[in-house]
Tab-separated table of N, CA, C and O in Angstrom:
chain	number	residue	atom	x	y	z
A	1	MET	N	0.842	-1.175	0.000
A	1	MET	CA	0.000	0.000	0.000
A	1	MET	C	0.887	1.237	0.000
A	1	MET	O	1.869	1.305	0.725
A	2	PRO	N	0.545	2.242	-0.797
A	2	PRO	CA	1.367	3.456	-0.838
A	2	PRO	C	1.268	4.210	0.480
A	2	PRO	O	0.326	4.022	1.251
A	3	SER	N	2.241	5.042	0.732
A	3	SER	CA	2.195	5.835	1.954
A	3	SER	C	1.048	6.831	1.867
A	3	SER	O	0.545	7.141	0.788
A	4	THR	N	0.637	7.353	3.010
A	4	THR	CA	-0.460	8.317	3.055
A	4	THR	C	-0.174	9.509	2.155
A	4	THR	O	-1.038	9.996	1.454
A	5	GLN	N	1.071	9.963	2.176
A	5	GLN	CA	1.418	11.137	1.392
A	5	GLN	C	1.239	10.885	-0.108
A	5	GLN	O	0.954	11.798	-0.858
A	6	ASP	N	1.392	9.644	-0.564
A	6	ASP	CA	1.280	9.329	-1.981
A	6	ASP	C	-0.139	8.968	-2.403
A	6	ASP	O	-0.434	8.918	-3.577
A	7	SER	N	-1.023	8.719	-1.442
A	7	SER	CA	-2.310	8.136	-1.780
A	7	SER	C	-3.443	9.139	-1.943
A	7	SER	O	-4.533	8.763	-2.322
A	8	PHE	N	-3.218	10.407	-1.662
A	8	PHE	CA	-4.294	11.372	-1.841
A	8	PHE	C	-3.746	12.772	-2.007
A	8	PHE	O	-2.630	13.067	-1.649
A	9	SER	N	-4.592	13.626	-2.561
A	9	SER	CA	-4.241	15.033	-2.630
A	9	SER	C	-4.897	15.734	-1.447
A	9	SER	O	-5.857	15.237	-0.864
A	10	LEU	N	-4.382	16.873	-1.078
A	10	LEU	CA	-4.915	17.574	0.077
A	10	LEU	C	-6.275	18.193	-0.245
A	10	LEU	O	-6.469	18.754	-1.321
A	11	PRO	N	-7.215	18.097	0.680
A	11	PRO	CA	-8.533	18.688	0.452
A	11	PRO	C	-8.494	20.194	0.653
A	11	PRO	O	-7.567	20.730	1.274
A	12	ILE	N	-9.486	20.865	0.146
A	12	ILE	CA	-9.659	22.284	0.432
A	12	ILE	C	-10.382	22.360	1.769
A	12	ILE	O	-11.439	21.757	1.943
A	13	LEU	N	-9.798	23.060	2.717
A	13	LEU	CA	-10.365	23.123	4.059
A	13	LEU	C	-10.885	24.515	4.358
A	13	LEU	O	-10.342	25.509	3.894
A	14	GLN	N	-11.941	24.547	5.154
A	14	GLN	CA	-12.454	25.807	5.661
A	14	GLN	C	-12.514	25.670	7.175
A	14	GLN	O	-13.216	24.799	7.695
A	15	VAL	N	-11.766	26.516	7.876
A	15	VAL	CA	-11.746	26.469	9.330
A	15	VAL	C	-12.925	27.289	9.839
A	15	VAL	O	-13.082	28.452	9.480
A	16	VAL	N	-13.755	26.659	10.652
A	16	VAL	CA	-14.942	27.329	11.193
A	16	VAL	C	-14.986	27.119	12.704
A	16	VAL	O	-14.233	26.323	13.256
A	17	ASP	N	-15.903	27.806	13.354
A	17	ASP	CA	-16.052	27.660	14.795
A	17	ASP	C	-16.525	26.252	15.146
A	17	ASP	O	-17.189	25.584	14.349
A	18	LYS	N	-16.215	25.836	16.351
A	18	LYS	CA	-16.649	24.542	16.860
A	18	LYS	C	-18.174	24.526	16.910
A	18	LYS	O	-18.810	25.511	17.259
A	19	ARG	N	-18.748	23.377	16.556
A	19	ARG	CA	-20.199	23.217	16.596
A	19	ARG	C	-20.611	22.571	17.912
A	19	ARG	O	-19.828	21.859	18.529
A	20	ALA	N	-21.837	22.775	18.313
A	20	ALA	CA	-22.359	22.113	19.504
A	20	ALA	C	-22.268	20.604	19.283
A	20	ALA	O	-22.641	20.098	18.229
A	21	GLY	N	-21.746	19.899	20.248
A	21	GLY	CA	-21.635	18.454	20.135
A	21	GLY	C	-20.312	17.966	19.568
A	21	GLY	O	-20.035	16.772	19.600
A	22	ASP	N	-19.480	18.857	19.024
A	22	ASP	CA	-18.165	18.439	18.525
A	22	ASP	C	-17.310	17.968	19.705
A	22	ASP	O	-17.351	18.540	20.793
A	23	THR	N	-16.537	16.922	19.474
A	23	THR	CA	-15.684	16.400	20.528
A	23	THR	C	-14.413	17.225	20.664
A	23	THR	O	-13.961	17.860	19.704
A	24	VAL	N	-13.856	17.207	21.857
A	24	VAL	CA	-12.599	17.907	22.105
A	24	VAL	C	-11.433	17.040	21.666
A	24	VAL	O	-10.477	17.508	21.074
A	25	ALA	N	-11.531	15.737	21.959
A	25	ALA	CA	-10.465	14.808	21.612
A	25	ALA	C	-11.074	13.417	21.440
A	25	ALA	O	-12.098	13.109	22.045
A	26	VAL	N	-10.420	12.608	20.626
A	26	VAL	CA	-10.865	11.232	20.409
A	26	VAL	C	-9.639	10.337	20.439
A	26	VAL	O	-8.610	10.676	19.877
A	27	TRP	N	-9.751	9.201	21.098
A	27	TRP	CA	-8.664	8.238	21.108
A	27	TRP	C	-9.231	6.853	21.350
A	27	TRP	O	-10.371	6.694	21.753
A	28	ALA	N	-8.427	5.862	21.107
A	28	ALA	CA	-8.854	4.481	21.321
A	28	ALA	C	-7.666	3.658	21.800
A	28	ALA	O	-6.534	3.886	21.399
A	29	ASP	N	-7.968	2.695	22.650
A	29	ASP	CA	-6.959	1.759	23.142
A	29	ASP	C	-7.545	0.366	22.973
A	29	ASP	O	-8.569	0.036	23.567
A	30	THR	N	-6.910	-0.450	22.152
A	30	THR	CA	-7.438	-1.779	21.852
A	30	THR	C	-6.938	-2.853	22.817
A	30	THR	O	-7.225	-4.028	22.637
A	31	THR	N	-6.229	-2.448	23.872
A	31	THR	CA	-5.662	-3.401	24.820
A	31	THR	C	-6.726	-4.315	25.439
A	31	THR	O	-6.541	-5.525	25.524
A	32	LYS	N	-7.851	-3.740	25.860
A	32	LYS	CA	-8.892	-4.539	26.509
A	32	LYS	C	-9.495	-5.547	25.534
A	32	LYS	O	-9.729	-6.705	25.894
A	33	ALA	N	-9.750	-5.129	24.290
A	33	ALA	CA	-10.292	-6.057	23.290
A	33	ALA	C	-9.311	-7.192	23.023
A	33	ALA	O	-9.716	-8.350	22.867
A	34	GLU	N	-8.032	-6.874	22.971
A	34	GLU	CA	-7.034	-7.921	22.745
A	34	GLU	C	-6.977	-8.885	23.938
A	34	GLU	O	-6.960	-10.108	23.760
A	35	LYS	N	-6.988	-8.330	25.130
A	35	LYS	CA	-6.887	-9.141	26.342
A	35	LYS	C	-8.119	-10.023	26.555
A	35	LYS	O	-8.010	-11.209	26.836
A	36	GLU	N	-9.307	-9.443	26.392
A	36	GLU	CA	-10.533	-10.178	26.707
A	36	GLU	C	-11.106	-10.972	25.536
A	36	GLU	O	-11.765	-11.984	25.739
A	37	LEU	N	-10.886	-10.496	24.316
A	37	LEU	CA	-11.489	-11.143	23.152
A	37	LEU	C	-10.477	-11.810	22.224
A	37	LEU	O	-10.857	-12.503	21.284
A	38	GLY	N	-9.198	-11.532	22.458
A	38	GLY	CA	-8.178	-12.069	21.561
A	38	GLY	C	-8.144	-11.341	20.227
A	38	GLY	O	-7.583	-11.834	19.254
A	39	TRP	N	-8.729	-10.143	20.172
A	39	TRP	CA	-8.778	-9.349	18.933
A	39	TRP	C	-7.625	-8.364	18.924
A	39	TRP	O	-7.349	-7.696	19.912
A	40	LYS	N	-6.921	-8.286	17.815
A	40	LYS	CA	-5.798	-7.358	17.693
A	40	LYS	C	-5.993	-6.501	16.456
A	40	LYS	O	-6.320	-7.013	15.380
A	41	ALA	N	-5.810	-5.190	16.619
A	41	ALA	CA	-5.932	-4.265	15.489
A	41	ALA	C	-4.869	-4.590	14.444
A	41	ALA	O	-3.715	-4.857	14.779
A	42	ARG	N	-5.265	-4.591	13.169
A	42	ARG	CA	-4.312	-4.875	12.092
A	42	ARG	C	-3.693	-3.615	11.525
A	42	ARG	O	-2.681	-3.673	10.841
A	43	PHE	N	-4.309	-2.464	11.751
A	43	PHE	CA	-3.856	-1.214	11.145
A	43	PHE	C	-3.558	-0.172	12.206
A	43	PHE	O	-4.209	-0.127	13.243
A	44	ASN	N	-2.590	0.690	11.907
A	44	ASN	CA	-2.309	1.800	12.813
A	44	ASN	C	-3.170	3.003	12.402
A	44	ASN	O	-3.913	2.944	11.424
A	45	VAL	N	-3.085	4.077	13.151
A	45	VAL	CA	-3.936	5.245	12.891
A	45	VAL	C	-3.679	5.820	11.504
A	45	VAL	O	-4.617	6.180	10.788
A	46	GLN	N	-2.432	5.894	11.083
A	46	GLN	CA	-2.129	6.432	9.753
A	46	GLN	C	-2.772	5.574	8.666
A	46	GLN	O	-3.368	6.099	7.728
A	47	ASP	N	-2.678	4.252	8.796
A	47	ASP	CA	-3.315	3.353	7.827
A	47	ASP	C	-4.829	3.561	7.801
A	47	ASP	O	-5.447	3.614	6.737
A	48	MET	N	-5.441	3.666	8.989
A	48	MET	CA	-6.889	3.839	9.049
A	48	MET	C	-7.322	5.148	8.403
A	48	MET	O	-8.325	5.195	7.678
A	49	CYS	N	-6.571	6.208	8.630
A	49	CYS	CA	-6.895	7.492	7.997
A	49	CYS	C	-6.738	7.400	6.476
A	49	CYS	O	-7.562	7.938	5.729
A	50	THR	N	-5.704	6.725	6.016
A	50	THR	CA	-5.502	6.528	4.579
A	50	THR	C	-6.661	5.751	3.978
A	50	THR	O	-7.210	6.147	2.942
A	51	HIS	N	-7.062	4.669	4.616
A	51	HIS	CA	-8.165	3.853	4.097
A	51	HIS	C	-9.468	4.646	4.059
A	51	HIS	O	-10.225	4.579	3.091
A	52	GLN	N	-9.722	5.420	5.117
A	52	GLN	CA	-10.954	6.211	5.147
A	52	GLN	C	-10.929	7.260	4.042
A	52	GLN	O	-11.927	7.485	3.365
A	53	TRP	N	-9.785	7.909	3.845
A	53	TRP	CA	-9.676	8.930	2.805
A	53	TRP	C	-9.891	8.305	1.426
A	53	TRP	O	-10.600	8.860	0.592
A	54	GLN	N	-9.320	7.156	1.194
A	54	GLN	CA	-9.502	6.482	-0.093
A	54	GLN	C	-10.972	6.144	-0.327
A	54	GLN	O	-11.490	6.334	-1.419
A	55	TRP	N	-11.655	5.648	0.705
A	55	TRP	CA	-13.069	5.309	0.577
A	55	TRP	C	-13.898	6.567	0.329
A	55	TRP	O	-14.744	6.602	-0.566
A	56	ALA	N	-13.650	7.625	1.116
A	56	ALA	CA	-14.418	8.860	0.969
A	56	ALA	C	-14.196	9.505	-0.396
A	56	ALA	O	-15.107	10.100	-0.970
A	57	THR	N	-12.999	9.375	-0.943
A	57	THR	CA	-12.708	9.910	-2.269
A	57	THR	C	-13.441	9.113	-3.344
A	57	THR	O	-13.975	9.675	-4.299
A	58	LYS	N	-13.508	7.806	-3.169
A	58	LYS	CA	-14.185	6.944	-4.135
A	58	LYS	C	-15.705	7.072	-4.043
A	58	LYS	O	-16.404	6.959	-5.049
A	59	PHE	N	-16.218	7.303	-2.844
A	59	PHE	CA	-17.663	7.396	-2.616
A	59	PHE	C	-18.000	8.714	-1.920
A	59	PHE	O	-18.355	8.721	-0.733
A	60	PRO	N	-17.912	9.848	-2.622
A	60	PRO	CA	-18.110	11.152	-1.977
A	60	PRO	C	-19.507	11.349	-1.374
A	60	PRO	O	-19.688	12.172	-0.496
A	61	GLN	N	-20.488	10.587	-1.835
A	61	GLN	CA	-21.838	10.676	-1.269
A	61	GLN	C	-22.062	9.639	-0.171
A	61	GLN	O	-23.180	9.420	0.270
A	62	GLY	N	-21.010	8.957	0.244
A	62	GLY	CA	-21.137	7.937	1.273
A	62	GLY	C	-21.905	6.741	0.748
A	62	GLY	O	-21.731	6.330	-0.398
A	63	TYR	N	-22.774	6.202	1.576
A	63	TYR	CA	-23.558	5.032	1.196
A	63	TYR	C	-24.783	5.408	0.364
A	63	TYR	O	-25.497	4.546	-0.091
A	64	GLU	N	-25.029	6.689	0.232
A	64	GLU	CA	-26.192	7.156	-0.526
A	64	GLU	C	-26.125	6.659	-1.966
A	64	GLU	O	-25.085	6.718	-2.609
A	65	THR	N	-27.219	6.163	-2.464
A	65	THR	CA	-27.280	5.720	-3.870
A	65	THR	C	-28.291	6.573	-4.604
A	65	THR	O	-29.216	7.120	-4.017
A	66	LYS	N	-28.148	6.633	-5.907
A	66	LYS	CA	-29.070	7.446	-6.726
A	66	LYS	C	-30.098	6.570	-7.366
A	66	LYS	O	-29.970	5.455	-7.626
């Protein structure tokens, strides 16, 4: 898989004020799932962001169909 830098172009961003309900921070720790369920994450955060960007670029309307 290509590196994140090679796999997409930068989006046009507009910085706006925080909306009601926006989170301050998000994180995840898969230690408990690995310990209790034997499940181990296969991808790191950079890989997950790359995969999401590739999907969103391919399907800009999400799951919506015409």
